Coordinates of C-alpha atoms and ligand atoms in Angstrom, one line a residue:
M1 CA 32.8 -25.9 10.6
M2 CA 33.5 -26.7 6.9
R3 CA 34.9 -23.2 6.3
T4 CA 36.8 -20.6 8.2
H5 CA 35.6 -17.5 6.2
Y6 CA 32.9 -16.4 3.8
A7 CA 34.3 -15.9 0.3
G8 CA 32.8 -12.3 0.2
E9 CA 34.6 -11.4 3.3
I10 CA 38.2 -12.1 2.4
D11 CA 40.3 -8.9 2.6
P12 CA 43.9 -7.8 2.6
A13 CA 44.2 -8.0 6.4
Q14 CA 44.2 -11.8 5.9
C15 CA 47.2 -11.9 3.5
G16 CA 49.4 -14.8 4.4
D17 CA 46.7 -16.6 6.3
T18 CA 45.4 -20.0 5.4
V19 CA 41.6 -19.9 4.9
V20 CA 38.9 -22.3 3.9
V21 CA 35.9 -21.1 1.8
C22 CA 32.9 -23.0 0.5
G23 CA 30.7 -22.0 -2.4
W24 CA 29.8 -22.2 -6.1
V25 CA 31.9 -21.7 -9.0
A26 CA 30.6 -18.3 -10.4
S27 CA 33.0 -18.3 -13.3
R28 CA 36.1 -20.1 -14.3
R29 CA 39.0 -19.1 -16.6
D30 CA 41.2 -22.0 -17.6
H31 CA 44.4 -20.7 -19.2
G32 CA 45.7 -24.2 -19.8
G33 CA 48.1 -23.9 -17.0
V34 CA 46.7 -21.6 -14.3
V35 CA 43.0 -21.8 -13.5
F36 CA 41.1 -18.9 -12.1
L37 CA 37.8 -19.6 -10.2
D38 CA 35.4 -17.0 -8.8
I39 CA 33.9 -18.6 -5.8
R40 CA 30.5 -17.3 -4.8
D41 CA 28.8 -17.6 -1.5
V42 CA 26.1 -15.7 0.5
A43 CA 28.6 -12.9 1.3
G44 CA 29.9 -12.3 -2.2
I45 CA 32.7 -13.5 -4.5
V46 CA 36.4 -14.2 -4.1
Q47 CA 39.0 -15.1 -6.8
V48 CA 40.7 -18.5 -6.3
V49 CA 43.9 -19.2 -8.2
I50 CA 45.0 -22.8 -8.9
D51 CA 48.6 -22.5 -9.9
P52 CA 49.9 -25.1 -12.4
D53 CA 52.3 -26.8 -9.9
A54 CA 49.8 -26.8 -7.0
T55 CA 48.6 -30.3 -5.9
T56 CA 45.1 -29.6 -4.7
G57 CA 43.6 -33.0 -4.8
A58 CA 41.2 -32.1 -7.6
D59 CA 41.6 -31.9 -11.4
P60 CA 41.3 -28.1 -11.9
H61 CA 40.5 -28.4 -15.6
G62 CA 37.5 -30.7 -14.8
I63 CA 35.8 -28.0 -12.7
R64 CA 32.7 -26.4 -14.2
A65 CA 30.5 -23.4 -13.5
E66 CA 28.2 -24.0 -10.4
Y67 CA 30.2 -26.9 -9.1
V68 CA 30.1 -26.8 -5.3
L69 CA 33.6 -26.5 -3.9
R70 CA 35.5 -26.4 -0.6
V71 CA 38.8 -24.5 -1.1
E72 CA 41.6 -24.2 1.2
G73 CA 44.4 -21.8 0.4
V74 CA 46.6 -18.8 1.3
V75 CA 45.3 -15.3 0.9
R76 CA 47.6 -13.0 -1.1
D77 CA 47.6 -9.7 -2.8
R78 CA 46.7 -9.7 -6.5
P79 CA 49.6 -8.9 -8.7
D80 CA 49.9 -5.3 -9.8
G81 CA 47.5 -4.3 -12.6
T82 CA 45.1 -7.2 -11.8
V83 CA 43.2 -5.6 -9.0
N84 CA 39.4 -5.5 -9.6
A85 CA 38.0 -2.3 -8.2
E86 CA 34.4 -3.5 -8.9
L87 CA 34.7 -6.4 -6.5
P88 CA 34.9 -5.8 -2.7
T89 CA 37.4 -8.6 -2.5
G90 CA 39.2 -7.4 -5.7
A91 CA 42.5 -6.6 -4.1
V92 CA 43.1 -10.2 -3.0
E93 CA 43.0 -13.8 -4.2
I94 CA 43.3 -17.2 -2.6
A95 CA 46.1 -19.4 -3.8
A96 CA 44.5 -22.8 -3.5
T97 CA 46.4 -25.6 -1.6
A98 CA 43.4 -28.1 -1.5
V99 CA 40.2 -28.2 -3.6
E100 CA 37.4 -30.6 -2.8
V101 CA 34.5 -30.9 -5.2
L102 CA 31.5 -31.2 -2.8
N103 CA 29.1 -31.6 -5.7
A104 CA 29.2 -31.5 -9.5
A105 CA 26.5 -29.5 -11.4
D106 CA 24.9 -29.8 -14.8
P107 CA 25.2 -26.6 -16.9
A108 CA 22.8 -24.0 -15.6
P109 CA 19.8 -23.5 -17.8
I110 CA 19.7 -19.8 -16.9
P111 CA 22.6 -17.3 -16.6
I112 CA 23.3 -16.6 -13.0
D113 CA 24.3 -13.0 -13.6
D114 CA 22.8 -9.7 -12.6
R115 CA 23.6 -8.2 -15.9
T116 CA 21.6 -10.6 -18.1
E117 CA 17.8 -10.9 -18.3
A118 CA 16.8 -14.5 -18.6
D119 CA 13.4 -15.6 -19.8
E120 CA 10.8 -15.1 -17.0
M121 CA 9.4 -18.6 -17.3
L122 CA 12.8 -20.1 -17.1
R123 CA 13.7 -17.9 -14.2
L124 CA 10.8 -19.0 -12.2
K125 CA 11.1 -22.7 -13.2
Y126 CA 14.8 -22.6 -11.9
R127 CA 14.1 -20.2 -9.2
Y128 CA 16.6 -21.9 -6.9
L129 CA 19.3 -20.9 -9.4
D130 CA 17.9 -17.4 -9.9
L131 CA 18.1 -17.0 -6.1
R132 CA 21.9 -17.3 -6.3
S133 CA 22.1 -14.0 -8.2
G134 CA 23.2 -11.0 -6.3
R135 CA 20.0 -9.2 -7.2
L136 CA 17.7 -11.6 -5.5
Q137 CA 20.1 -12.2 -2.6
S138 CA 20.1 -8.5 -1.8
N139 CA 16.4 -8.1 -2.4
L140 CA 15.6 -10.9 0.1
R141 CA 18.1 -9.5 2.6
L142 CA 16.5 -6.1 2.3
R143 CA 13.1 -7.8 2.8
A144 CA 14.3 -9.6 6.0
K145 CA 15.8 -6.3 7.3
L146 CA 12.5 -4.5 6.6
N147 CA 10.5 -7.2 8.5
T148 CA 12.9 -7.0 11.5
A149 CA 12.6 -3.2 11.5
L150 CA 8.8 -3.4 11.4
R151 CA 8.7 -5.8 14.3
D152 CA 11.1 -3.7 16.3
A153 CA 9.2 -0.5 15.6
L154 CA 5.8 -2.0 16.4
G155 CA 7.0 -4.0 19.4
S156 CA 8.5 -1.0 21.0
R157 CA 5.2 0.8 20.6
G158 CA 3.3 -1.8 22.5
F159 CA 1.9 -3.8 19.6
L160 CA 1.5 -7.6 20.2
E161 CA 2.2 -10.0 17.3
V162 CA -0.7 -12.3 17.0
E163 CA -1.2 -15.0 14.3
T164 CA -4.7 -15.3 12.9
P165 CA -6.0 -18.5 11.2
M166 CA -5.5 -19.4 7.6
L167 CA -8.7 -21.5 7.2
I168 CA -11.6 -19.3 7.8
A169 CA -15.0 -18.2 6.6
S170 CA -14.9 -15.7 3.8
T171 CA -13.5 -12.2 4.5
P172 CA -15.1 -9.2 2.9
E173 CA -12.2 -7.4 1.0
G174 CA -14.0 -7.4 -2.3
A175 CA -12.0 -9.9 -4.2
R176 CA -12.7 -13.5 -5.0
D177 CA -11.8 -16.0 -2.4
F178 CA -9.5 -19.0 -2.7
V179 CA -11.5 -21.9 -1.2
V180 CA -10.3 -25.1 0.5
P181 CA -12.9 -27.9 0.5
S182 CA -13.4 -29.5 3.9
R183 CA -12.9 -33.3 4.2
L184 CA -14.7 -33.6 7.5
A185 CA -17.7 -31.6 6.3
P186 CA -18.1 -32.6 2.7
G187 CA -19.6 -29.9 0.5
R188 CA -18.4 -27.2 2.8
C189 CA -15.3 -25.0 2.2
Y190 CA -12.9 -22.8 4.1
A191 CA -11.8 -19.6 2.6
L192 CA -8.2 -18.5 2.7
P193 CA -7.9 -15.1 4.3
Q194 CA -8.0 -12.1 2.0
S195 CA -6.9 -10.2 5.1
P196 CA -7.0 -10.8 8.9
Q197 CA -9.6 -8.0 9.0
L198 CA -12.4 -9.6 11.0
F199 CA -10.0 -11.4 13.4
K200 CA -8.1 -8.2 14.2
Q201 CA -11.3 -6.5 15.0
L202 CA -12.2 -9.5 17.3
L203 CA -8.8 -9.2 18.9
M204 CA -9.8 -5.6 19.9
V205 CA -13.0 -6.9 21.4
G206 CA -10.8 -9.4 23.2
G207 CA -8.8 -6.6 24.9
I208 CA -5.5 -7.1 22.9
D209 CA -5.4 -3.3 22.5
R210 CA -2.6 -3.1 19.9
Y211 CA -2.1 -5.9 17.4
Y212 CA 0.1 -6.5 14.4
Q213 CA 1.0 -9.3 12.2
I214 CA 3.1 -9.8 9.1
A215 CA 0.3 -11.6 7.5
R216 CA 0.0 -13.7 4.3
C217 CA -3.2 -12.7 2.4
L218 CA -4.7 -14.4 -0.6
R219 CA -7.0 -12.9 -3.2
D220 CA -8.1 -14.5 -6.4
E221 CA -7.6 -11.5 -8.6
D222 CA -5.7 -11.3 -11.9
P223 CA -2.0 -10.9 -11.0
R224 CA 0.0 -8.0 -12.4
A225 CA 3.2 -6.2 -11.7
D226 CA 2.2 -5.0 -8.2
R227 CA -0.2 -7.8 -7.4
Q228 CA 0.2 -11.6 -6.8
F229 CA -2.4 -14.1 -5.6
E230 CA -0.6 -14.3 -2.3
F231 CA 1.0 -11.3 -0.8
T232 CA 2.2 -10.1 2.6
Q233 CA 0.7 -7.3 4.5
L234 CA 1.8 -5.6 7.7
D235 CA -1.5 -5.6 9.4
A236 CA -2.3 -3.6 12.5
E237 CA -5.1 -2.5 14.7
M238 CA -5.4 -0.2 17.7
S239 CA -8.1 0.2 20.4
F240 CA -9.3 3.5 21.8
A241 CA -7.6 5.1 18.8
D242 CA -8.9 7.4 16.0
A243 CA -7.6 8.0 12.5
E244 CA -4.9 10.5 13.6
D245 CA -3.6 8.0 16.1
V246 CA -3.2 5.3 13.5
M247 CA -1.8 7.6 10.9
S248 CA 0.8 8.9 13.3
V249 CA 1.9 5.5 14.6
I250 CA 2.0 3.9 11.1
G251 CA 3.8 6.9 9.7
E252 CA 6.5 6.5 12.5
V253 CA 6.7 2.8 11.8
V254 CA 7.1 3.1 8.1
G255 CA 9.6 5.9 8.5
A256 CA 11.6 3.8 11.0
A257 CA 11.6 0.9 8.6
I258 CA 12.7 3.0 5.6
E259 CA 15.5 4.5 7.7
A260 CA 16.6 1.1 9.0
V261 CA 16.8 -0.4 5.5
T262 CA 18.2 2.5 3.5
G263 CA 20.0 4.6 6.0
D264 CA 18.1 7.6 4.7
A265 CA 16.1 9.9 7.0
A266 CA 12.4 9.0 7.2
P267 CA 10.5 10.9 4.6
M268 CA 8.0 13.5 5.6
I269 CA 4.4 12.4 5.0
E270 CA 2.2 14.8 3.1
R271 CA -1.6 14.8 3.4
L272 CA -4.2 15.2 0.7
S273 CA -7.9 14.8 0.7
W274 CA -9.3 12.3 -1.8
H275 CA -10.9 15.1 -3.6
E276 CA -7.7 17.1 -3.9
A277 CA -5.8 14.1 -5.1
M278 CA -8.3 13.4 -7.8
A279 CA -8.6 17.1 -8.8
R280 CA -4.8 17.7 -9.0
F281 CA -3.5 14.4 -10.1
G282 CA -6.4 12.5 -11.4
S283 CA -5.6 9.6 -9.1
D284 CA -6.2 8.5 -5.5
K285 CA -2.7 7.3 -5.4
P286 CA -0.9 10.3 -6.8
D287 CA 2.8 10.1 -7.7
L288 CA 4.1 13.4 -6.2
R289 CA 7.6 13.0 -7.5
F290 CA 6.7 15.2 -10.5
G291 CA 4.4 18.2 -11.4
L292 CA 2.2 18.0 -14.5
E293 CA -0.8 18.8 -12.4
L294 CA -4.4 18.7 -13.7
V295 CA -6.2 22.1 -14.1
D296 CA -9.9 22.6 -13.9
A297 CA -11.0 24.5 -17.0
T298 CA -14.7 23.9 -16.7
E299 CA -15.5 27.6 -15.9
V300 CA -13.7 28.8 -19.0
F301 CA -16.1 26.8 -21.2
A302 CA -19.2 27.5 -19.1
A303 CA -20.9 29.1 -22.1
T304 CA -19.1 27.4 -24.9
E305 CA -20.5 26.7 -28.4
F306 CA -18.2 23.6 -28.6
R307 CA -20.4 20.6 -28.3
A308 CA -17.9 18.2 -26.6
F309 CA -17.3 20.7 -23.8
Q310 CA -21.0 21.6 -23.2
G311 CA -22.3 20.6 -19.8
A312 CA -19.2 18.7 -19.0
A313 CA -16.3 18.9 -16.6
V314 CA -13.3 20.1 -18.6
K315 CA -9.9 19.2 -17.2
A316 CA -6.6 20.2 -18.8
L317 CA -3.0 19.1 -18.6
R318 CA -0.3 21.5 -19.5
V319 CA 2.8 19.8 -20.9
P320 CA 5.6 22.4 -20.8
G321 CA 7.6 22.6 -24.0
Q322 CA 6.0 19.7 -25.8
G323 CA 4.0 21.8 -28.3
D324 CA 6.0 20.2 -31.1
L325 CA 4.9 16.7 -30.3
G326 CA 4.4 14.9 -33.5
R327 CA 1.0 13.8 -34.9
S328 CA 1.6 10.1 -34.4
R329 CA 2.4 10.7 -30.7
L330 CA -0.7 12.8 -30.3
D331 CA -2.7 10.1 -32.1
G332 CA -1.3 7.6 -29.6
L333 CA -2.4 9.8 -26.7
I334 CA -5.9 10.0 -28.2
E335 CA -6.0 6.2 -28.6
R336 CA -4.9 5.9 -25.0
A337 CA -7.6 8.2 -23.7
K338 CA -10.3 6.2 -25.6
Q339 CA -9.0 3.0 -24.0
L340 CA -9.3 4.7 -20.6
G341 CA -13.0 5.4 -21.4
A342 CA -12.9 8.9 -22.8
P343 CA -14.8 9.8 -26.0
G344 CA -11.7 11.5 -27.1
L345 CA -8.8 13.8 -26.2
V346 CA -8.4 17.4 -27.4
W347 CA -4.9 18.7 -27.9
M348 CA -3.7 22.3 -28.6
R349 CA -0.4 23.9 -29.2
V350 CA 0.3 27.3 -27.6
Q351 CA 1.7 29.6 -30.2
Q352 CA 3.7 32.9 -29.9
G353 CA 1.3 35.5 -28.8
G354 CA -0.7 33.0 -26.8
M355 CA -3.1 31.8 -29.4
L356 CA -3.9 28.2 -29.8
E357 CA -3.2 26.0 -32.8
A358 CA -5.5 22.9 -32.9
P359 CA -8.0 21.1 -35.0
V360 CA -10.7 22.3 -32.6
A361 CA -9.4 25.9 -32.2
K362 CA -12.0 27.2 -34.7
F363 CA -14.8 26.2 -32.4
L364 CA -13.4 28.1 -29.4
S365 CA -14.0 31.8 -28.9
E366 CA -11.1 34.1 -28.5
G367 CA -12.2 34.6 -24.8
E368 CA -12.1 30.8 -24.3
Q369 CA -8.7 30.5 -25.8
V370 CA -7.3 33.3 -23.7
G371 CA -9.1 32.0 -20.6
L372 CA -7.6 28.5 -21.1
V373 CA -4.0 29.8 -21.5
D374 CA -4.6 31.9 -18.4
V375 CA -6.0 29.2 -16.2
T376 CA -3.3 26.6 -17.2
G377 CA -0.5 29.2 -17.0
A378 CA 0.6 28.0 -20.4
T379 CA 3.3 29.7 -22.4
P380 CA 4.3 29.5 -26.1
G381 CA 5.7 26.1 -27.0
D382 CA 3.5 24.2 -24.5
L383 CA 1.1 21.4 -25.3
L384 CA -2.4 21.4 -23.7
L385 CA -4.4 18.2 -23.4
L386 CA -8.0 18.4 -22.5
A387 CA -10.6 15.7 -21.4
A388 CA -14.2 16.5 -21.0
G389 CA -17.1 14.6 -19.6
P390 CA -18.2 13.3 -16.2
R391 CA -15.6 14.7 -13.7
R392 CA -14.3 11.3 -12.4
M393 CA -13.8 10.1 -16.0
A394 CA -11.9 13.3 -17.0
D395 CA -9.7 13.1 -13.9
H396 CA -9.1 9.5 -14.4
V397 CA -8.1 9.8 -18.1
L398 CA -5.8 12.8 -17.7
G399 CA -4.4 11.3 -14.5
A400 CA -3.3 8.2 -16.5
I401 CA -1.9 10.3 -19.3
R402 CA 0.0 12.4 -16.8
L403 CA 1.8 9.3 -15.6
D404 CA 2.5 8.2 -19.1
L405 CA 4.2 11.5 -19.9
G406 CA 6.0 12.3 -16.7
R407 CA 6.5 9.4 -14.4
P408 CA 10.1 8.9 -13.3
P409 CA 11.5 5.3 -13.2
V410 CA 11.0 3.5 -9.9
G411 CA 14.0 4.3 -7.6
E412 CA 14.5 7.8 -9.0
G413 CA 13.1 11.2 -8.0
G414 CA 13.2 10.5 -4.3
R415 CA 10.5 9.1 -2.0
R416 CA 7.2 11.0 -1.7
L417 CA 4.9 9.6 0.8
A418 CA 1.3 10.9 1.3
W419 CA -1.7 10.1 3.3
I420 CA -5.0 10.3 1.3
V421 CA -7.8 11.1 3.6
D422 CA -11.6 11.7 3.4
F423 CA -12.2 8.9 0.9
P424 CA -15.8 8.5 -0.3
L425 CA -17.5 5.7 1.6
F426 CA -18.8 4.4 -1.7
E427 CA -16.9 3.8 -4.9
S428 CA -19.9 3.8 -7.3
I429 CA -23.6 3.1 -7.5
D430 CA -24.6 -0.2 -9.2
D431 CA -27.4 -0.6 -11.8
D432 CA -29.9 -1.2 -9.1
G433 CA -29.0 2.1 -7.4
R434 CA -27.1 0.3 -4.7
P435 CA -23.8 1.8 -3.5
I436 CA -20.6 -0.3 -3.8
P437 CA -18.3 0.3 -0.8
A438 CA -14.9 1.8 -1.6
H439 CA -13.4 -0.2 1.3
H440 CA -14.7 -3.2 3.3
P441 CA -18.1 -2.7 4.9
F442 CA -16.7 -2.2 8.4
T443 CA -15.4 1.3 7.6
M444 CA -16.9 4.1 9.8
P445 CA -18.8 6.8 7.8
H446 CA -17.6 10.3 8.4
P447 CA -19.7 11.7 11.4
D448 CA -20.5 14.8 9.5
D449 CA -22.1 12.8 6.7
L450 CA -24.4 10.5 8.7
E451 CA -27.4 12.6 7.8
L452 CA -26.7 12.3 4.1
L453 CA -26.1 8.6 4.6
E454 CA -29.4 8.3 6.3
H455 CA -31.5 10.3 3.9
G456 CA -29.5 10.5 0.6
S457 CA -30.2 8.3 -2.3
G458 CA -28.6 7.3 -5.7
A459 CA -25.6 9.5 -6.8
E460 CA -26.0 11.7 -3.6
L461 CA -24.5 8.8 -1.6
L462 CA -21.2 9.2 -3.5
D463 CA -20.6 12.4 -1.4
V464 CA -20.7 10.5 1.8
R465 CA -17.1 10.4 3.2
S466 CA -15.6 7.6 5.3
L467 CA -13.0 7.6 8.0
A468 CA -10.6 5.8 5.7
Y469 CA -7.1 6.6 4.7
D470 CA -4.6 5.3 2.3
L471 CA -0.8 5.5 2.4
V472 CA 0.8 6.2 -1.0
L473 CA 4.4 6.1 -2.0
N474 CA 5.6 7.4 -5.4
G475 CA 2.2 6.5 -6.9
W476 CA 1.9 3.1 -5.4
E477 CA -0.9 2.4 -3.0
L478 CA 1.1 1.0 0.0
G479 CA -1.9 0.3 2.0
S480 CA -5.2 1.4 3.5
G481 CA -7.0 1.5 6.8
S482 CA -9.9 3.1 8.6
V483 CA -11.7 3.7 11.7
R484 CA -14.1 0.8 12.2
I485 CA -17.7 0.7 13.0
H486 CA -17.9 -0.8 16.6
T487 CA -21.6 -0.9 17.3
A488 CA -24.0 -3.4 16.0
E489 CA -26.6 -0.7 15.2
V490 CA -24.4 1.3 12.8
Q491 CA -23.1 -1.9 11.3
A492 CA -26.6 -3.1 10.6
R493 CA -27.4 0.2 9.1
I494 CA -24.5 0.1 6.7
F495 CA -25.4 -3.5 5.7
S496 CA -28.8 -2.2 4.9
V497 CA -27.6 0.7 2.8
L498 CA -25.4 -1.8 0.9
G499 CA -28.5 -3.9 0.3
I500 CA -27.3 -6.8 2.4
E501 CA -30.3 -8.5 3.8
P502 CA -30.2 -8.9 7.6
E503 CA -30.3 -12.8 7.2
V504 CA -27.3 -12.7 4.8
A505 CA -25.4 -10.3 7.2
R506 CA -26.3 -12.6 10.1
A507 CA -25.2 -15.7 8.2
R508 CA -21.9 -14.2 7.2
F509 CA -20.9 -11.8 9.9
G510 CA -23.2 -12.8 12.8
F511 CA -20.2 -13.6 14.9
L512 CA -18.9 -10.0 14.5
L513 CA -22.3 -8.4 15.2
D514 CA -22.6 -10.6 18.3
A515 CA -19.1 -9.6 19.5
F516 CA -20.1 -5.9 19.1
R517 CA -22.8 -6.6 21.7
Y518 CA -20.3 -7.5 24.4
G519 CA -18.4 -4.2 24.8
A520 CA -16.4 -3.5 21.6
P521 CA -14.0 -0.7 22.1
P522 CA -13.7 2.0 19.5
H523 CA -10.9 0.8 17.2
A524 CA -9.1 1.6 14.0
G525 CA -6.3 0.1 11.9
F526 CA -4.3 -0.2 8.8
A527 CA -2.5 -2.7 6.6
F528 CA 0.2 -2.2 4.0
G529 CA 1.8 -4.3 1.4
V530 CA 5.2 -5.4 2.5
D531 CA 6.0 -6.7 -1.1
R532 CA 5.3 -3.3 -2.6
L533 CA 7.3 -1.4 0.0
V534 CA 10.3 -3.8 -0.4
A535 CA 10.0 -3.5 -4.3
L536 CA 10.0 0.3 -4.1
L537 CA 12.9 0.4 -1.7
A538 CA 14.9 -2.1 -3.8
G539 CA 14.1 -0.1 -7.0
E540 CA 12.2 -3.0 -8.5
E541 CA 9.3 -2.4 -10.9
N542 CA 7.8 -5.9 -10.2
I543 CA 7.0 -7.4 -6.8
R544 CA 8.1 -10.8 -8.2
E545 CA 11.7 -9.6 -7.8
V546 CA 11.3 -9.3 -4.0
I547 CA 9.4 -12.6 -3.4
A548 CA 11.4 -15.8 -3.1
F549 CA 8.9 -18.1 -5.0
P550 CA 6.4 -15.9 -6.9
K551 CA 3.9 -17.0 -9.5
T552 CA 3.7 -15.9 -13.2
Q553 CA 1.3 -13.4 -14.6
S554 CA -1.2 -16.2 -15.1
G555 CA -0.9 -17.4 -11.5
A556 CA 1.1 -20.5 -12.3
D557 CA 4.2 -21.8 -10.6
P558 CA 6.5 -23.2 -13.3
L559 CA 8.8 -24.6 -10.6
T560 CA 6.3 -27.0 -8.9
G561 CA 3.6 -27.1 -11.6
A562 CA 0.9 -25.6 -9.4
P563 CA -2.0 -25.5 -9.9
T564 CA -2.0 -29.3 -10.5
P565 CA -5.0 -31.7 -11.0
I566 CA -5.8 -33.7 -7.9
E567 CA -6.1 -37.4 -7.5
P568 CA -9.6 -39.0 -7.9
A569 CA -9.1 -40.5 -4.4
Q570 CA -8.6 -37.0 -3.0
L571 CA -11.8 -35.8 -4.7
R572 CA -13.8 -38.7 -3.4
E573 CA -12.5 -38.0 0.1
L574 CA -13.6 -34.4 -0.2
G575 CA -17.0 -35.4 -1.6
L576 CA -16.2 -33.5 -4.9
S577 CA -16.5 -34.3 -8.5
I578 CA -15.2 -32.2 -11.4
T579 CA -18.0 -31.6 -13.9
K580 CA -16.0 -29.8 -16.5
S581 CA -12.8 -28.0 -16.4
K582 CA -12.7 -24.6 -18.0
Q583 CA -10.5 -21.6 -17.9
S584 CA -12.3 -18.9 -16.1
G585 CA -10.2 -15.9 -17.3
Q586 CA -12.5 -13.5 -15.5
S587 CA -11.1 -10.7 -13.3
G588 CA -11.9 -10.5 -9.6
R589 CA -15.3 -9.1 -8.9
S590 CA -15.5 -5.7 -7.2
G591 CA -17.7 -4.9 -4.4
P592 CA -17.4 -7.2 -1.3
L593 CA -20.8 -8.8 -1.1
P594 CA -22.8 -11.0 -1.1
Ligands
LIG1 N1 -8.1 -5.1 5.8 C1 -7.8 -4.0 5.0 C2 -7.1 -4.5 3.7 O1 -6.6 -5.6 3.7 C3 -6.9 -3.0 5.6 C4 -7.5 -2.4 6.8 O2 -8.6 -1.8 6.7 O3 -6.9 -2.6 7.9 O4 -7.1 -3.8 2.7

């Protein structure tokens, strides 16, 4: 072994011992005579002292930051008054007897220091240097610990880890595929998996019973703070199981993983229906760490003279004690509401005596003003914000403003986990009156809503519920799952409601429909984003901080230069030619098919 100890593990018990550590020079203080080096390795940092009269075999004044060293020396207590309580090894230092420069280093183009924020592009271009920082080291360690805990928790519950292929036919998760042209079948392409969805269902038909995989998934959607092109999901599926079984097992597994990583007791998981989440929080991924709940004031304005509230759902947000919010902040909120799709946002200040002060107050009857104060529970000094229009829009707008006004920073306010159940089967109805599925099209409709699904049309179909459930942590959607359709008849019926012609369904999913004819067990499953869970547990706002080699916001990798042009010879081999190259800049389509 080149070393006897890790730098970060030197402690007072070793005083008097000769040790050898290897690592990088994190910092160096050259006082002309004595030279102090902080040596960093995977375990932490230790101070090395090269005394002026020591013959160590290296010129201590020539050593620079990030040089790679092997240092032999004697551990000793630091002199009185020089103990560094911030550093785990801060009570000791190593008096060097031999220093070997294993490699020199150019000056680092980014600071390798947790306290300074370097430019994002530079951090990604020199990711291998960024990875030396304590922040990324501890995030990656946390991630590995989480993966191990997930494997343990699932393995001990009878789940089998199975790898599914990366080169596949398109999966139906609703985003754009990344495609890989085939050399042996020119003109044809594989798709990279958006999820292992169809394969895990086939595993159930294959009798695997309980499957899981820590799966890489790829979706060509615009990256953002909680989304990268490539991401990792904990993907699972169970046979002879219903929604309750899946929620119970996944809840235990997530709880066990959180406990293993943080040492904190597994948080309790609340449960809300989709309707309740939308009505109270204006979001299907409610952040339950704070109040500011939305209130339905529609009834109060049932007979109103005020045009903007007539025939509309009126939702209100009571912001306690914010009645003195300035005009520019209020204008900012109105602007935000408009960006979110609302025609406007009505604000009112609650005055002493309970009357309202607002530009629109003169349009509201006294009964309406009293009713509004009553239904919101407002008291003098509060601010009321109201959005009116189609219910989903009003909820959505106030839900977003609620987050703007009250959301605690990531890592604060505890961990609030919730299952959101009874999702609508369809997200919206397109211009041709065709429903767009809220999840993938293999989701089982709610048995009580089959009649409506069969005979309903247009907007009525939005009331059809599915047996789908999402897991939400502090306002982040961790993942989703559902009971699956397992008979060819129901699946064909859903394809037809979605307007997918039988030939198209056969061409794309014929193999699944065929498999369903050979004894598919009832099955249900779930998948959640490992990157997101790690980011939340690490207190990071951006999942890039918990991925070793992430991409930028525009999907580029400044380190390797990807995506790069390919050689004409490669194109010829693949039977491809580039007609013109243009930036697409479009976001991922919604709705999975065709
Ligand atoms: N395949 C789904 C997804 O990736 C999760 C599931 O339904 O199991 O979102």
